[in-house]
Structure formats: structure tokens, C-alpha cells
């Protein structure tokens, strides 16, 4: 993706004296950092920001997810998918659900959004998977319509905005009823970001979380070697049995997301699926290092590597991570610019109204694919808004 005259296509790099974007930094930079600088300037140049006032920013994903069902969704397809999640119906502007839900607070977090837009929705029925893991692997061939909050390209699940924007996120000691209330966290993280402006932040990397994926180990090891550069420690989760589960160290105390804002460099890793951590980190105005690109939530595809965050290879070694941190430390202004773009994106395109808007467009588009008129099924419970 080179745009300069003297271009090494295998590296995607340009030589400093022939490229305009590179010249902007040429007095200070060491050629060591030129490949990264070129990646950033190319990514920024080819990035088209979404319109702030429209909520269509995230629609490409729903179009892609639903394209699999272009021939329509039959009653048989729904029946064959029922065991993969919780069955819901919307009939005459009322929401119905099978009586049991595997994770009640997750169902409740989903229902909060559907009930808010129910007056705008036609009749439909659908299967909502509340497990962490997506359900319909493309390799097995069967086309089944199942909604899931996170997936990789290997799955044909229809991505929906996670329950945790309202409630039902991971229950840790800081959020005993489960991480949620994105509306409140947006404000408290904004306040913390105002206090911890870029120049006040510590030029260190920070991570706190449990070992839901071993991809996190390299950073924890680097932290043990270079505690002045990285503070990354494992906390306990419900599966914790011994120090082995925290990489042979006692579990660290949990740290509220707002306190993450003290640090310039914040790390996001997948857990079982995509981690809910990701969206919060940007609101600190810190530079986000995002490891791996396979697992997504509905808003990930519109965020671009090098524009909004620093991408890190899944399975990156300590040395690779160290190198990317050194880059940001030695190129403070560039690091700050990426952090600001990430922060602005989440501020303007991941508001509660964007989440609602995605739900509305998703369900209305999905309903159009149904090849039959759903009829109210016996035995379902009527879901009503909860008293606030
Ligand atoms: N979390 C937090 N402070 C901590 C540890 C975790 O705020 O000290 C949050 C974290 O941001 C994430 C959730 O708790 O959204 C669960 O984190 P964990 O690492 O246990 O699991 P993940 O969902 O990331 O796999």
C-alpha cells in the first residue's frame, strides 16, 4: 500500500526523503520508526470518517451478516437453530421470550434495547445466543440464523450489540452485578480523561484482567521484566483455582476502568470471545494497543488499525510489544494523535443512540428476510420494560 516514489512493496515502506508525509517528522525520526509512520500516514489518508449525525456508520457489518440469508429465512431454518440460543418473538409491538434464559441478566440487557424500539419493529421471531461463543460455523455448511454478540470470520452468526451496554457483563468485585451501563461509564471515563490529560499520563503500558486467554501472557511477562515500562497483572476470575491461573503470581487487585486513564498505553486482548474492555479504553484518551484482529463486536469493523489504535499481532512476543511501545514513547505526538482519533470515534459513534440505532436497523432488515408471517407461540412469556 505504498504511495511514495521510492517504495519497498514487501515492507510497505518509503525512504524518508522522498515522501511528503514522512518529511513532516523527518528531523526527529530515526529510520527505525519509518515503517510505522508510513503505515499510520497511509491508513489515515485512506480513512473516510463516518458522518457524526448519521448512525449508519456500522451498517456495513449488518449488511454483510445478513447477506448470507439473501434467499430468505424459513420457519424450518428458525426451528433448526432453536437449540443454539433463546427464542424470541415480536408480535403486534410486544416482545415474547421462551420462559428460560441461560443467563438472565444477559437476556435482560438485550431486552432493554429491543423494548426501547419495539414500536418501530414489525412482527418477527429470532434466536438470540447469550453464550460467549458464536454458534454457526461456516465450515458445517448449514445456514442457520443465530444472533451472537461476538464472532470471527469463521462464523455466520448475525452480530448484535452486546447486553453489556446495559447490564449482564462480567461480574468482578468492582462490578458485582456485572459490568454494564455504558451510558454511565461513558461519563465517568470522560471525567477521568479530563483529569488525566495526555501530558499528565504516565508513559507506561497498563493491563488488568484475568487470564481468559494465554495471548495475554507476553505482556504480563514483559511487565515482570520491565516494571517501569509495563504494569500488566492478572486478576482472579470465577474459574481461578490457584496461582497457576494467574501465571504463578498471586492475583492482583482489580482496578476500576476510570483508573486506567492514568496511563498512556492501554492493552486490549480477546478473552473467550471479544473482550468488553475494548470500548472503555478509548474513552480515557489513551493509546490503545489491540492484540489480534479475529474477534469482533458490532462496532469493531469501523475502527481502523493505525488510525484509531495500534494493531498487535496475536501471539506477539515481548520483544515485538516492547518495540511498539518504544515507538509510541519516542513519537509522543503521533501516539497522542492516534489516541485522540480513537477517543473521538467512540465518543461520536458508540453512543447509546448508536447502539439503539444498530438494533433497530438490524431487526428491521432481518424481519424483511422472513419468508413467513410469525404467529404468537403458546407458552412464551411477555417481556415488559423493567421499572427503573
Ligand atoms: N476489569 C476491570 N478491572 C480489572 C479487571 C477487569 O475493569 O482489574 C474489567 C475488564 O475491563 C473487562 C471485565 O472486567 O471488561 C472482565 O475482564 P477479564 O479480563 O476478567 O475478562 P475478559 O472479558 O477481558 O476476557
CSV table of C-alpha atoms in Angstrom, one decimal, residues 22-30:
chain,number,residue,atom,x,y,z
A,22,UNK,CA,7.4,11.2,6.3
A,23,UNK,CA,9.0,14.6,5.8
A,24,UNK,CA,6.7,16.0,8.4
A,25,UNK,CA,8.6,14.1,11.0
A,26,UNK,CA,12.0,13.7,9.2
A,27,UNK,CA,14.1,15.9,11.5
A,28,UNK,CA,13.4,13.9,14.6
A,29,UNK,CA,12.7,10.4,13.4
A,30,UNK,CA,15.1,7.6,13.4
